[in-house]
mmCIF file of C-alpha atoms and ligand atoms in Angstrom:
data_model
loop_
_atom_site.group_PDB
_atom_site.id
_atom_site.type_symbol
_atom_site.label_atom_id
_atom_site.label_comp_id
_atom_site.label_asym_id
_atom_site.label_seq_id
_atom_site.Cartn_x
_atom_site.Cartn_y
_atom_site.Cartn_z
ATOM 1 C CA UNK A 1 0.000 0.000 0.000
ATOM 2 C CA UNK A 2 1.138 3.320 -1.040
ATOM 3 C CA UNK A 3 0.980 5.923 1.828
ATOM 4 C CA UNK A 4 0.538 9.852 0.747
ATOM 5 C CA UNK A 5 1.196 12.570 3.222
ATOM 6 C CA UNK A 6 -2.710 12.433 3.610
ATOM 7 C CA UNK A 7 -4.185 8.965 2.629
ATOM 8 C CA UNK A 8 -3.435 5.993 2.375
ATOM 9 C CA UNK A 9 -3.595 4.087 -1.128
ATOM 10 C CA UNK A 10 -5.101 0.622 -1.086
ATOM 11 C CA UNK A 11 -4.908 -0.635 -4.822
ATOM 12 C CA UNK A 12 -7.872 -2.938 -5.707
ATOM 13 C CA UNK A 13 -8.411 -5.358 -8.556
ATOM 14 C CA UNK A 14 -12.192 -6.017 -8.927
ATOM 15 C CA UNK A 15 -12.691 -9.816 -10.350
ATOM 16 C CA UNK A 16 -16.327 -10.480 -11.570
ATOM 17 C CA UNK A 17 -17.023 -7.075 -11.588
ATOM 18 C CA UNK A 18 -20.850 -6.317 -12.672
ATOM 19 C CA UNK A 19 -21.922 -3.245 -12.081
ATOM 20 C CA UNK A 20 -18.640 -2.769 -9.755
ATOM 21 C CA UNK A 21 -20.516 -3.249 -6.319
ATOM 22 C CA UNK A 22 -17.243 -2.688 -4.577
ATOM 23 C CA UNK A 23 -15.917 0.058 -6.537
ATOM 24 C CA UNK A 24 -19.087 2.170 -5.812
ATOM 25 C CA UNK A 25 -19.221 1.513 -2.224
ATOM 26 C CA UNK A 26 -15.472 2.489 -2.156
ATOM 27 C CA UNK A 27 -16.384 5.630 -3.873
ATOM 28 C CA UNK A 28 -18.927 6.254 -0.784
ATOM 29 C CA UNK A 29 -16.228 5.916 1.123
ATOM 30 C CA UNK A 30 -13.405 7.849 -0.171
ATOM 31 C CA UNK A 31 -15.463 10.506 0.362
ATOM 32 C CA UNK A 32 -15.753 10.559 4.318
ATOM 33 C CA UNK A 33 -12.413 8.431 4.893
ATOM 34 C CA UNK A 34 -9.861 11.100 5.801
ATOM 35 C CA UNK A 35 -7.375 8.028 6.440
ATOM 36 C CA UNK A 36 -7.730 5.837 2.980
ATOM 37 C CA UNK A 37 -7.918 6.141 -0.457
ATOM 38 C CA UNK A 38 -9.127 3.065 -2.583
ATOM 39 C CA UNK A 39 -7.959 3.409 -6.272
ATOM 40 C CA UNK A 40 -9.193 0.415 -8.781
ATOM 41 C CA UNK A 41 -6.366 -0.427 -10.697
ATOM 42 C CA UNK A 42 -7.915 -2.734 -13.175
ATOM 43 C CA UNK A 43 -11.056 -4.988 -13.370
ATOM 44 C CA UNK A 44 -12.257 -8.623 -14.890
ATOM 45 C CA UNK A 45 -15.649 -9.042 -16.453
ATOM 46 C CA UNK A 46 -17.181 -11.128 -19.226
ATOM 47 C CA UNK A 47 -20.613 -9.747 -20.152
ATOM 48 C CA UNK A 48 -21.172 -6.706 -22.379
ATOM 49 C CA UNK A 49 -23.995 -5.143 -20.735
ATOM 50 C CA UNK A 50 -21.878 -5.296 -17.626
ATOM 51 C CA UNK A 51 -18.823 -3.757 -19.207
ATOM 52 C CA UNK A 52 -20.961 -1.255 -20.370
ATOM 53 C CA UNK A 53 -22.513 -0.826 -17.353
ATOM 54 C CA UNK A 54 -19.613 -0.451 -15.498
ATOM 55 C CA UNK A 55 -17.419 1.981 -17.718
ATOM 56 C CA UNK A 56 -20.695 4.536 -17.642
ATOM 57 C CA UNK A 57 -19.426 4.492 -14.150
ATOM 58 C CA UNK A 58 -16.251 3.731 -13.155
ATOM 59 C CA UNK A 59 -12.789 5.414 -14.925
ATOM 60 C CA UNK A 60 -9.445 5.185 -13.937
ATOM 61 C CA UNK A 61 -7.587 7.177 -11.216
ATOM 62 C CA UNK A 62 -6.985 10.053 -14.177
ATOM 63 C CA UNK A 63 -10.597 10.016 -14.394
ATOM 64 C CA UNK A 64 -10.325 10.243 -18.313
ATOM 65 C CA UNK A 65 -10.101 6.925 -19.750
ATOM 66 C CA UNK A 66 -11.952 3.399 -18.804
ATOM 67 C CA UNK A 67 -10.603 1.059 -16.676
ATOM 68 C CA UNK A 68 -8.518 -1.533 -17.981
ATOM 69 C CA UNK A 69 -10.809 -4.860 -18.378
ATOM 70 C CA UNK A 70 -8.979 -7.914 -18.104
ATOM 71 C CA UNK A 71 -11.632 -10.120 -19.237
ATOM 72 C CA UNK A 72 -11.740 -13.391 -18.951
ATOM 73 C CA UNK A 73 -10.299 -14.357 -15.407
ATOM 74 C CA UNK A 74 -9.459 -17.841 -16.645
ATOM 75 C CA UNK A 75 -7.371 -16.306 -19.530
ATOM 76 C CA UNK A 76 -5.881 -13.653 -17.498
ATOM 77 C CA UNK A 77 -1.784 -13.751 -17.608
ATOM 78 C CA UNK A 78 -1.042 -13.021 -13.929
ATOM 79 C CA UNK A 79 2.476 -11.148 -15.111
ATOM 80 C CA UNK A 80 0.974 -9.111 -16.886
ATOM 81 C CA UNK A 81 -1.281 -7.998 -13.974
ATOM 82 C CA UNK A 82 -0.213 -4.094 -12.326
ATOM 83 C CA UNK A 83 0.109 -4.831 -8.673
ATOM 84 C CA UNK A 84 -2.571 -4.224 -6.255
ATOM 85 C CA UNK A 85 -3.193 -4.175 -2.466
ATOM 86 C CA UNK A 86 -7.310 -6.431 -2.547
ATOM 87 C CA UNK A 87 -8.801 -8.469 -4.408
ATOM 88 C CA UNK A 88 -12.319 -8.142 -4.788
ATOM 89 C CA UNK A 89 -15.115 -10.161 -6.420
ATOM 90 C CA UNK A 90 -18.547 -11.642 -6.086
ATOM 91 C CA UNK A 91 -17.283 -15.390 -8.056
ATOM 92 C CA UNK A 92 -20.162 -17.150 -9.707
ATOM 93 C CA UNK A 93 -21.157 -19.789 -7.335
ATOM 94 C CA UNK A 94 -23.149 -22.263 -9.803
ATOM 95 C CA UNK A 95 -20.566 -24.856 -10.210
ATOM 96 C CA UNK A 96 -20.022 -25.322 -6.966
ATOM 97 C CA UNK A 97 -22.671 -28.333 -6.960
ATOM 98 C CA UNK A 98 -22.411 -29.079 -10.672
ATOM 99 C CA UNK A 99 -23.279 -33.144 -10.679
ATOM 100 C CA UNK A 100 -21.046 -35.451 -12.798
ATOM 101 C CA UNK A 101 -18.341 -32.491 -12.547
ATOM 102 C CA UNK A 102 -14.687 -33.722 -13.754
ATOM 103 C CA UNK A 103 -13.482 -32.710 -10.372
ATOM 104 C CA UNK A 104 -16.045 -34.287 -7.819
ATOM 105 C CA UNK A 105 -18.428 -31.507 -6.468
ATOM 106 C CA UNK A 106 -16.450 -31.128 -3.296
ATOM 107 C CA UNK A 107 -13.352 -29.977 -5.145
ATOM 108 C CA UNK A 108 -12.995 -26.289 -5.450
ATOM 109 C CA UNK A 109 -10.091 -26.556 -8.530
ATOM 110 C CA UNK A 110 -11.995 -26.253 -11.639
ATOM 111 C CA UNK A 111 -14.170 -23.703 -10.365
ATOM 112 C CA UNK A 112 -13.619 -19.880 -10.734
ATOM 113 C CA UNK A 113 -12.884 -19.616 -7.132
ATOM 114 C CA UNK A 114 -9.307 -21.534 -8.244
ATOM 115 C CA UNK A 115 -8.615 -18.432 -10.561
ATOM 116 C CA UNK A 116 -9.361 -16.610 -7.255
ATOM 117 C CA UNK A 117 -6.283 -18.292 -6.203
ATOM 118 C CA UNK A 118 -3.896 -18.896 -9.235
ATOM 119 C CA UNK A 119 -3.900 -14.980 -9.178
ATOM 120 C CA UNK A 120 -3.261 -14.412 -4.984
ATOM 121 C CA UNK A 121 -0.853 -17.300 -5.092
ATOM 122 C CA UNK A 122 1.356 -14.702 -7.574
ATOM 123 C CA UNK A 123 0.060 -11.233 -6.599
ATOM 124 C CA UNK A 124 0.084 -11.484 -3.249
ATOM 125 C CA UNK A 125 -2.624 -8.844 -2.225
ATOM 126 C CA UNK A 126 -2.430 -7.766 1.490
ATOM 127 C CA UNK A 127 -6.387 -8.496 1.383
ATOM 128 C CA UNK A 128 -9.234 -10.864 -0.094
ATOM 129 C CA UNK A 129 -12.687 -8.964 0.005
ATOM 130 C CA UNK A 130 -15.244 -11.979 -1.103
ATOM 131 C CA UNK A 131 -18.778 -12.627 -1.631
ATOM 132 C CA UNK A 132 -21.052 -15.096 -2.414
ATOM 133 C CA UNK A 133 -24.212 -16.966 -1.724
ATOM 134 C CA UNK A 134 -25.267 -18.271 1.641
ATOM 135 C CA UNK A 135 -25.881 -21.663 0.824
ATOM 136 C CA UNK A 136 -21.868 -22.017 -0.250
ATOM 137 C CA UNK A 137 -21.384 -22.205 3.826
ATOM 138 C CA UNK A 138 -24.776 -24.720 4.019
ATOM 139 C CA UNK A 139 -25.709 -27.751 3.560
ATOM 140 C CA UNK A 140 -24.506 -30.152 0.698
ATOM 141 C CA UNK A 141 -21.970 -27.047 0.181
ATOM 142 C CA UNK A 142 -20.806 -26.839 3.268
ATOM 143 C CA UNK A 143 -17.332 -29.128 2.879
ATOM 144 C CA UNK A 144 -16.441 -26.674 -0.399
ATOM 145 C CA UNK A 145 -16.733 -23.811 1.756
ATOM 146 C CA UNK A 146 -14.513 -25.369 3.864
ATOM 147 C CA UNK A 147 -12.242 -26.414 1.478
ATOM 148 C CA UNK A 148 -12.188 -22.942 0.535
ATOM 149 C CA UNK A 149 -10.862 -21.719 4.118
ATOM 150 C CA UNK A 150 -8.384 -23.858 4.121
ATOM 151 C CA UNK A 151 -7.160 -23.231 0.886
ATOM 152 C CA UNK A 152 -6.799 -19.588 1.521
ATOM 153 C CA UNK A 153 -4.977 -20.634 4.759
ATOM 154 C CA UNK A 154 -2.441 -22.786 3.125
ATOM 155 C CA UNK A 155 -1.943 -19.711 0.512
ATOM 156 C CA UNK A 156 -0.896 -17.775 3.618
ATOM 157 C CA UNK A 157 -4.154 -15.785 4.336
ATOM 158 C CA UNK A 158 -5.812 -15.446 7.221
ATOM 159 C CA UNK A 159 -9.496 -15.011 6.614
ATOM 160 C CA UNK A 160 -12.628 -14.643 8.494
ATOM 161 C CA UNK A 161 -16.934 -14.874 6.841
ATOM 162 C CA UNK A 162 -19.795 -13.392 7.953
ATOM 163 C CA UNK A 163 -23.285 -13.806 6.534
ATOM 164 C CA UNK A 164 -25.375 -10.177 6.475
ATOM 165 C CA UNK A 165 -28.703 -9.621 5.197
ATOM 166 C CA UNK A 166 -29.254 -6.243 4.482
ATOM 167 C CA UNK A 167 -32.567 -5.419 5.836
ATOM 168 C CA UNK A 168 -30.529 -5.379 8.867
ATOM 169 C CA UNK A 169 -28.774 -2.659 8.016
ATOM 170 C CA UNK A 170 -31.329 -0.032 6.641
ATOM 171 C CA UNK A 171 -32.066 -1.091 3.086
ATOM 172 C CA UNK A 172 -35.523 -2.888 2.787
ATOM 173 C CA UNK A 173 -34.626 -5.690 1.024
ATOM 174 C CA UNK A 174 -34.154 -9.667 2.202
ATOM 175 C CA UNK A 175 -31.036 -10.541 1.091
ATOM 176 C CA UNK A 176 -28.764 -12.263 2.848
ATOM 177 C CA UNK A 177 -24.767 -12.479 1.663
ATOM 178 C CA UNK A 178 -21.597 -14.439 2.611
ATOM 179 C CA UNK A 179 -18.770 -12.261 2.844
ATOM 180 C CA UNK A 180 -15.103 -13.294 3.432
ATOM 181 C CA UNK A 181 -12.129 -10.898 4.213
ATOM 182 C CA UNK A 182 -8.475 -12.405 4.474
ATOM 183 C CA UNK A 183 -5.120 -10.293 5.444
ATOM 184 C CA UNK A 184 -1.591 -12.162 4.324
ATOM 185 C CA UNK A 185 -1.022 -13.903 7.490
ATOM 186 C CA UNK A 186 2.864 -12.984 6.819
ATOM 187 C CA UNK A 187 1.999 -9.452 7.667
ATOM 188 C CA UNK A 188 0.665 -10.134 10.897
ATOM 189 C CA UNK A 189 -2.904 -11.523 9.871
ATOM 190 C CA UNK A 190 -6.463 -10.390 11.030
ATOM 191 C CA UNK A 191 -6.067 -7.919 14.263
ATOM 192 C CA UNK A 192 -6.540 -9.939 17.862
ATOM 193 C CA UNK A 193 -10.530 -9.666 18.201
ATOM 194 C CA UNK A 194 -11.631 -8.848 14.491
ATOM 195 C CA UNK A 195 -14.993 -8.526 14.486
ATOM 196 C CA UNK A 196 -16.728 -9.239 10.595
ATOM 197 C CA UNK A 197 -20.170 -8.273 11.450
ATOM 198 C CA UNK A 198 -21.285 -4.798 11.623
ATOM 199 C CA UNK A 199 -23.851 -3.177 14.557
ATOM 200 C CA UNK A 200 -27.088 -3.406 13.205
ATOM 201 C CA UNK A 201 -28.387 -0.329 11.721
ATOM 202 C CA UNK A 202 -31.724 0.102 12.382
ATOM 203 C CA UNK A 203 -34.901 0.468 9.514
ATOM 204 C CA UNK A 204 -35.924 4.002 9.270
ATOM 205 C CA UNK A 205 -37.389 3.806 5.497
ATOM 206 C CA UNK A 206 -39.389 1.115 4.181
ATOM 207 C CA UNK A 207 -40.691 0.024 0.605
ATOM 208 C CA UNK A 208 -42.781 2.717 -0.186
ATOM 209 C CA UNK A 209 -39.802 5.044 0.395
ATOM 210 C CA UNK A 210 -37.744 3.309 -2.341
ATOM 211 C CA UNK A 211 -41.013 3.211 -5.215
ATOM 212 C CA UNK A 212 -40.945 5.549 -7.921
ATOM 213 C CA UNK A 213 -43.741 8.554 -7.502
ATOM 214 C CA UNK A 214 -44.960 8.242 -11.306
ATOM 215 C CA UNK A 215 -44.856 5.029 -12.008
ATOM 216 C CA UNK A 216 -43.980 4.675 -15.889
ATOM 217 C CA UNK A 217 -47.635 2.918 -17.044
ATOM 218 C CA UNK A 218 -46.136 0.147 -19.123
ATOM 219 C CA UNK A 219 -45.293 -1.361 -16.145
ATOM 220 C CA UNK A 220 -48.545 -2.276 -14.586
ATOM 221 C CA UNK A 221 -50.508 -5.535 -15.466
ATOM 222 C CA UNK A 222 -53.921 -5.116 -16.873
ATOM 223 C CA UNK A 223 -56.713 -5.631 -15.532
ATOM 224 C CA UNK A 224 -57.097 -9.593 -17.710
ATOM 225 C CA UNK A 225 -53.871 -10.387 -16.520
ATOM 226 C CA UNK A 226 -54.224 -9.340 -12.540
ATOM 227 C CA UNK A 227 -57.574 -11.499 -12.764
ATOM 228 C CA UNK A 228 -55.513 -14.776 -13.851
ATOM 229 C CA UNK A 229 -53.259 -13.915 -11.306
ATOM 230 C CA UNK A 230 -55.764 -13.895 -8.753
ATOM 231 C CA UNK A 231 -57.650 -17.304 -10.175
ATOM 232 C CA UNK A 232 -53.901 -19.299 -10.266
ATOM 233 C CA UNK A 233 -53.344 -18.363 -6.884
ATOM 234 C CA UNK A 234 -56.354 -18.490 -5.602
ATOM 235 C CA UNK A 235 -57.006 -15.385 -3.920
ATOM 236 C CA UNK A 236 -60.695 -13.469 -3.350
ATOM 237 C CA UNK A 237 -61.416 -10.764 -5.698
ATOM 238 C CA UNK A 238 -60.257 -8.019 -3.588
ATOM 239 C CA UNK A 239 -57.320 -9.356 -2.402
ATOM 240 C CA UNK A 240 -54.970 -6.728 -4.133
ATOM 241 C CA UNK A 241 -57.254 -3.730 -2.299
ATOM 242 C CA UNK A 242 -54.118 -2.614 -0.249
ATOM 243 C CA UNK A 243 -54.258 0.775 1.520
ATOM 244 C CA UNK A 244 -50.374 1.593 0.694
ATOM 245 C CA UNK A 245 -48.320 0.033 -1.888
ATOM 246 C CA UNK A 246 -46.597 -3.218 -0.851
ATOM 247 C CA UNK A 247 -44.415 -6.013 -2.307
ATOM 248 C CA UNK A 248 -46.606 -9.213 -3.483
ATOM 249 C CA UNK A 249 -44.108 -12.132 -2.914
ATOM 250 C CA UNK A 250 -45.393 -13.863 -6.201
ATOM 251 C CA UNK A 251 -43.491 -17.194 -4.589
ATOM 252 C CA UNK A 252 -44.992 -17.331 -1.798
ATOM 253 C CA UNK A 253 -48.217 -15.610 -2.957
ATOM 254 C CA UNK A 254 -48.773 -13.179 -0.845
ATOM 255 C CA UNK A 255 -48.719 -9.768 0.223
ATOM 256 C CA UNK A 256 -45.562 -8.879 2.492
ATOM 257 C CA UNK A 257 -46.988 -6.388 5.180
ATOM 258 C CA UNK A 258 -43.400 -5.675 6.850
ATOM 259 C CA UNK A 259 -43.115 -3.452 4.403
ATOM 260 C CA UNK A 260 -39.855 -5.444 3.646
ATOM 261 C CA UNK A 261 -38.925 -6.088 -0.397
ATOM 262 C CA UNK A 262 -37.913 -10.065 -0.997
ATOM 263 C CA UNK A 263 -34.384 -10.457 -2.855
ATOM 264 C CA UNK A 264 -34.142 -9.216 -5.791
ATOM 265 C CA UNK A 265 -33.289 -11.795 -8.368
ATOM 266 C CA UNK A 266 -32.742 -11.122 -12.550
ATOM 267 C CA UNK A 267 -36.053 -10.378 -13.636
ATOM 268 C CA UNK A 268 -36.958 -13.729 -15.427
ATOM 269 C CA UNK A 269 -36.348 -15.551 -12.018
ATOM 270 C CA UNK A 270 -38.140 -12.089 -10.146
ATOM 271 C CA UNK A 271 -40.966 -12.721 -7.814
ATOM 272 C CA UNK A 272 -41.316 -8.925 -6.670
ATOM 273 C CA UNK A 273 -44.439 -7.297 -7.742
ATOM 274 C CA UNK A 274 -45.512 -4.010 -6.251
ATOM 275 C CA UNK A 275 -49.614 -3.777 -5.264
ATOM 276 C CA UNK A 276 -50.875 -0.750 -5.146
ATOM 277 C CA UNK A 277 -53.927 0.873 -4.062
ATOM 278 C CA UNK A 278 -56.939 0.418 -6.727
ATOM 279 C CA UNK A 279 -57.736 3.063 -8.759
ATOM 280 C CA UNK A 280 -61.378 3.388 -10.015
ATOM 281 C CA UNK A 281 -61.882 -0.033 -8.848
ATOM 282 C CA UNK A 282 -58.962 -1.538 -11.000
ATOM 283 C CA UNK A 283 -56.232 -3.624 -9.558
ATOM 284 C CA UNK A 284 -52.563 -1.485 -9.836
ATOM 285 C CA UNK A 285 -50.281 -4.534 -9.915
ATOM 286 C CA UNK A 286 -47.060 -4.466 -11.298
ATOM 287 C CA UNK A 287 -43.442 -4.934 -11.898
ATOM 288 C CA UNK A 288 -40.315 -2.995 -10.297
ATOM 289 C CA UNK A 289 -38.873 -0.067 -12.207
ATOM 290 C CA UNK A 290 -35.120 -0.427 -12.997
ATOM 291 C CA UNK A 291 -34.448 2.608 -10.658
ATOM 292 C CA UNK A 292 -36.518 1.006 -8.180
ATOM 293 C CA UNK A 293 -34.278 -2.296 -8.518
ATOM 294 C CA UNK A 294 -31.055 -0.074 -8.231
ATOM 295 C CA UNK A 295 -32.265 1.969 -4.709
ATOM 296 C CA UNK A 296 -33.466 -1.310 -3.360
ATOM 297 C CA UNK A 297 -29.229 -2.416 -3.933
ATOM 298 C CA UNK A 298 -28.196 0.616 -1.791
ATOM 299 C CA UNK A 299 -27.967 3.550 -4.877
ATOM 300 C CA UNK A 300 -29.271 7.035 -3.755
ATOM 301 C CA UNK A 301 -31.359 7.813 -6.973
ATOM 302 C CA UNK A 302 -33.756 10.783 -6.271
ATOM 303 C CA UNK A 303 -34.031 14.375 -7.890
ATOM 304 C CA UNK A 304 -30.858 15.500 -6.097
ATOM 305 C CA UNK A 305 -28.845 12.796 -6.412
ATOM 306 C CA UNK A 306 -28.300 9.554 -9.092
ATOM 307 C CA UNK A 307 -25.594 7.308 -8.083
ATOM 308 C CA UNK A 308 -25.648 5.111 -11.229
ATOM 309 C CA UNK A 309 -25.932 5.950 -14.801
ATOM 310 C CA UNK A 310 -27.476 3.713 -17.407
ATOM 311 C CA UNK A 311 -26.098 3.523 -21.133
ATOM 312 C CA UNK A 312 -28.598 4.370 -23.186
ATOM 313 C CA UNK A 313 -28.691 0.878 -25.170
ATOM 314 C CA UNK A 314 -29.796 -1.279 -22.082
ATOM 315 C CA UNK A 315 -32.382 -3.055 -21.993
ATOM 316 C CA UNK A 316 -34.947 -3.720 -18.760
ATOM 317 C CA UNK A 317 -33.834 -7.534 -18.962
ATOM 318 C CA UNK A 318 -29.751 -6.586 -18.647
ATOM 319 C CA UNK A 319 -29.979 -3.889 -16.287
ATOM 320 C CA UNK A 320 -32.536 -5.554 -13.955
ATOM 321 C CA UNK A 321 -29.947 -8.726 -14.538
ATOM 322 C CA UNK A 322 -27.175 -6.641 -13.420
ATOM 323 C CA UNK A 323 -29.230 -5.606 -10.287
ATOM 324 C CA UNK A 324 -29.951 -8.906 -9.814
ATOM 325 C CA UNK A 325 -26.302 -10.184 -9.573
ATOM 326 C CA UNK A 326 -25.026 -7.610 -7.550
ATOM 327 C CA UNK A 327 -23.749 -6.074 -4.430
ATOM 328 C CA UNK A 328 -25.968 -4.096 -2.630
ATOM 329 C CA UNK A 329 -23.699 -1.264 -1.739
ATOM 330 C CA UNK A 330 -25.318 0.161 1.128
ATOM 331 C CA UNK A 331 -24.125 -2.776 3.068
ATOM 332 C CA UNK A 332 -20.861 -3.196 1.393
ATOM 333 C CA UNK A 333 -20.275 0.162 2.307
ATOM 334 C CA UNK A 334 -21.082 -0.795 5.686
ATOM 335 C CA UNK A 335 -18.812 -3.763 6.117
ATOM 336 C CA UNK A 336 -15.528 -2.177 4.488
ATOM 337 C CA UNK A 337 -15.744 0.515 6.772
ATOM 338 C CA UNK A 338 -16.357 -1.619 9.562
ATOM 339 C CA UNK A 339 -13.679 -3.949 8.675
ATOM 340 C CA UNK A 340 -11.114 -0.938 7.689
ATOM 341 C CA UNK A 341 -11.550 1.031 10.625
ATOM 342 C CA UNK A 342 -10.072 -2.068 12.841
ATOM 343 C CA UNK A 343 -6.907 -2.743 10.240
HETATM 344 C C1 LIG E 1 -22.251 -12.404 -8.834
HETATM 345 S S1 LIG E 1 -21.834 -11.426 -10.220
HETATM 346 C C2 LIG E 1 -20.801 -10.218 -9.476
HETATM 347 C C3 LIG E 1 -21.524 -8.972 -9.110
HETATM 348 C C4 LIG E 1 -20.663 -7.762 -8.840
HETATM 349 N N1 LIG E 1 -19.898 -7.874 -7.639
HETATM 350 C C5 LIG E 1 -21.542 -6.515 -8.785
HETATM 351 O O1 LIG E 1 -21.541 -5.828 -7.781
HETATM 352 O O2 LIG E 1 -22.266 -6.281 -9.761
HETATM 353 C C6 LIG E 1 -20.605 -12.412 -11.036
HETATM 354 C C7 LIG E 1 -20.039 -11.745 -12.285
HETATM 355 O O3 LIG E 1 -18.948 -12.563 -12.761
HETATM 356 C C8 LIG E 1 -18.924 -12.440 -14.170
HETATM 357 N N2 LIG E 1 -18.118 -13.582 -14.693
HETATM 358 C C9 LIG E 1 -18.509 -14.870 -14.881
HETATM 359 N N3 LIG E 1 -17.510 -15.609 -15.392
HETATM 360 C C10 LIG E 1 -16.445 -14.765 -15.509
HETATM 361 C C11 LIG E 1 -15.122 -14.942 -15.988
HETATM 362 N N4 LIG E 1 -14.702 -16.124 -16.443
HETATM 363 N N5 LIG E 1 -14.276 -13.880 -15.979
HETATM 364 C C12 LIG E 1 -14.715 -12.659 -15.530
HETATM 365 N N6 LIG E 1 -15.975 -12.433 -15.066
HETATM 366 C C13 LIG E 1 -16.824 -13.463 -15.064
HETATM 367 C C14 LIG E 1 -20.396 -12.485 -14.558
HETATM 368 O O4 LIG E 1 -20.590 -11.948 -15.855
HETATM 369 C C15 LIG E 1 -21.025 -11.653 -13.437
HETATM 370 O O5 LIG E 1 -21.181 -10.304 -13.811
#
């Protein structure tokens, strides 16, 4: 790490970028860190509407050009790599239980998680900033994950999880994360009573605080298509006659009255639907705006502020995808500063 006469400089590769989850939340907090600086240095991601995404919104320390994009992460040549103080990334967590794998499911190698460590083993980053789903640490998972530990240990890293859902921490929105963080053990490890998990940040704003005022029409169901709703999942006629808008948990069928938003998934796997008071006697039933999918993963859009920036050639699908898939920055926010402030 680089040290100015001000800040400190903690150089940070982002793997499996997306939207850049951790390069957002690190913007957050270059802003009130009088201590740290995080710089990105260079970034790995395969899907266009994610590259996209992310270069609307993320440039290099000059702040003229992009970011470098390494690609690939299996194809990336680790010597070419410019050194850098974390690694970052959310790794895909799908082949973790792929049956009839080469490797045996319990076998991490073979898995993006081992380019995780082809590039630590040669980089050497002071730090590991990790995320993926809870069931990695769970069930049928649950000897991969600790595979995964141990592997990290034997690479010389000390490393701690935590799992945090971040309606616990003022966004409201179920979704619950593993996160790891690892220090090289070789200079000196995780500090004597590290502590992962936040304080708990109390609720103050609920769903209706993240919906859109003008809802853009298109995205309402008609009247037909509420109606078959209601007949598949067999609900009374005026089941959708809601006094403020709510989230209809189109799993579960029902109405969530915590005023609490289930996880948001990509939309063709999305069970959030907002229900709305009736207007004229009509149902208002419908699906989440994109900005509504970005506030509910931490962004401050409003009429002051807009944290994010769309390219103009995304689609609903790939931008609620990218929502989907990512961090919700709110909490990473959180849990960097948490974990900084005791390094
Ligand atoms: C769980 S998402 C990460 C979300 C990200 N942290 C964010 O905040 O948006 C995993 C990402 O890894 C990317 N990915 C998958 N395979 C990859 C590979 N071989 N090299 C680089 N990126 C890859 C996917 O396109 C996806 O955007």
């Amino acid at each position: 790490m680089a040290s100015t006469s001000k800040k400190t400089i903690v150089r940070v590769f982002e793997g499996f970028a997306g939207y850049g989850g951790a390069s957002f939340a690190m913007k957050r907090l270059n802003k009130k860190s009088k201590k740290l600086r995080f710089e990105v240095v260079g970034y790995s991601e395969i899907c266009q509407s994610a590259i996209d995404l992310y270069n609307a919104n993320h440039k290099s320390c000059n702040h003229k050009s992009p970011l470098k994009n390494w690609g690939d992460i299996t194809k990336i040549d680790v010597s070419e790599l410019p050194n850098f103080d974390m690694f970052t990334g959310g790794f895909p967590c799908q082949p973790f239980s792929s049956a009839g794998s080469r490797l045996g499911e319990l076998d991490p190698r073979g898995t993006l998680f081992a380019e995780i460590i082809r590039i630590c083993k040669v980089k050497k980053p002071k730090y590991i900033f990790l995320e993926n789903v809870v069931g990695l640490s769970r069930g049928k998972c649950k000897p991969t994950f600790e595979n995964i530990l141990r592997i990290f240990k034997e690479i010389g890293y000390d490393i701690q999880t935590t799992i945090l859902n971040s309606k616990d921490y003022g966004v409201p929105q179920t979704r619950q994360r593993l996160w790891f963080f690892g220090v090289r053990q070789d200079l000196g490890g995780l500090p004597n009573n590290f502590s992962m998990t936040p304080e708990k940040v109390e609720m103050t704003e609920f769903i209706e605080d993240y919906l859109d005022a003008n809802p853009a029409e298109d995205l309402y169901k008609s009247q037909r298509q509420v109606d078959h709703v209601k007949e598949v999942h067999n609900k009374p006629a005026d089941y959708f006659h809601v006094q403020e808008r709510l989230c209809y948990d189109y799993y579960n069928r029902k109405i969530r009255t915590d005023r609490v938003c289930m996880t948001i998934t990509p939309p063709n796997h999305n069970v959030v639907r907002i229900v709305e008071p009736p207007v004229n006697g009509q149902d208002r039933f419908r699906k989440l705006s994109i900005d509504e999918h970005f506030r509910l993963m931490g962004f401050k859009i409003n009429e002051k502020e807009r944290e994010i920036i769309y390219p103009d050639n995304q689609t609903y699908i790939q931008l609620g995808e990218r929502a989907g898939n990512g961090w919700e920055i709110n909490v990473v926010t959180i849990l960097l500063d948490h974990i900084f402030k005791q390094l």
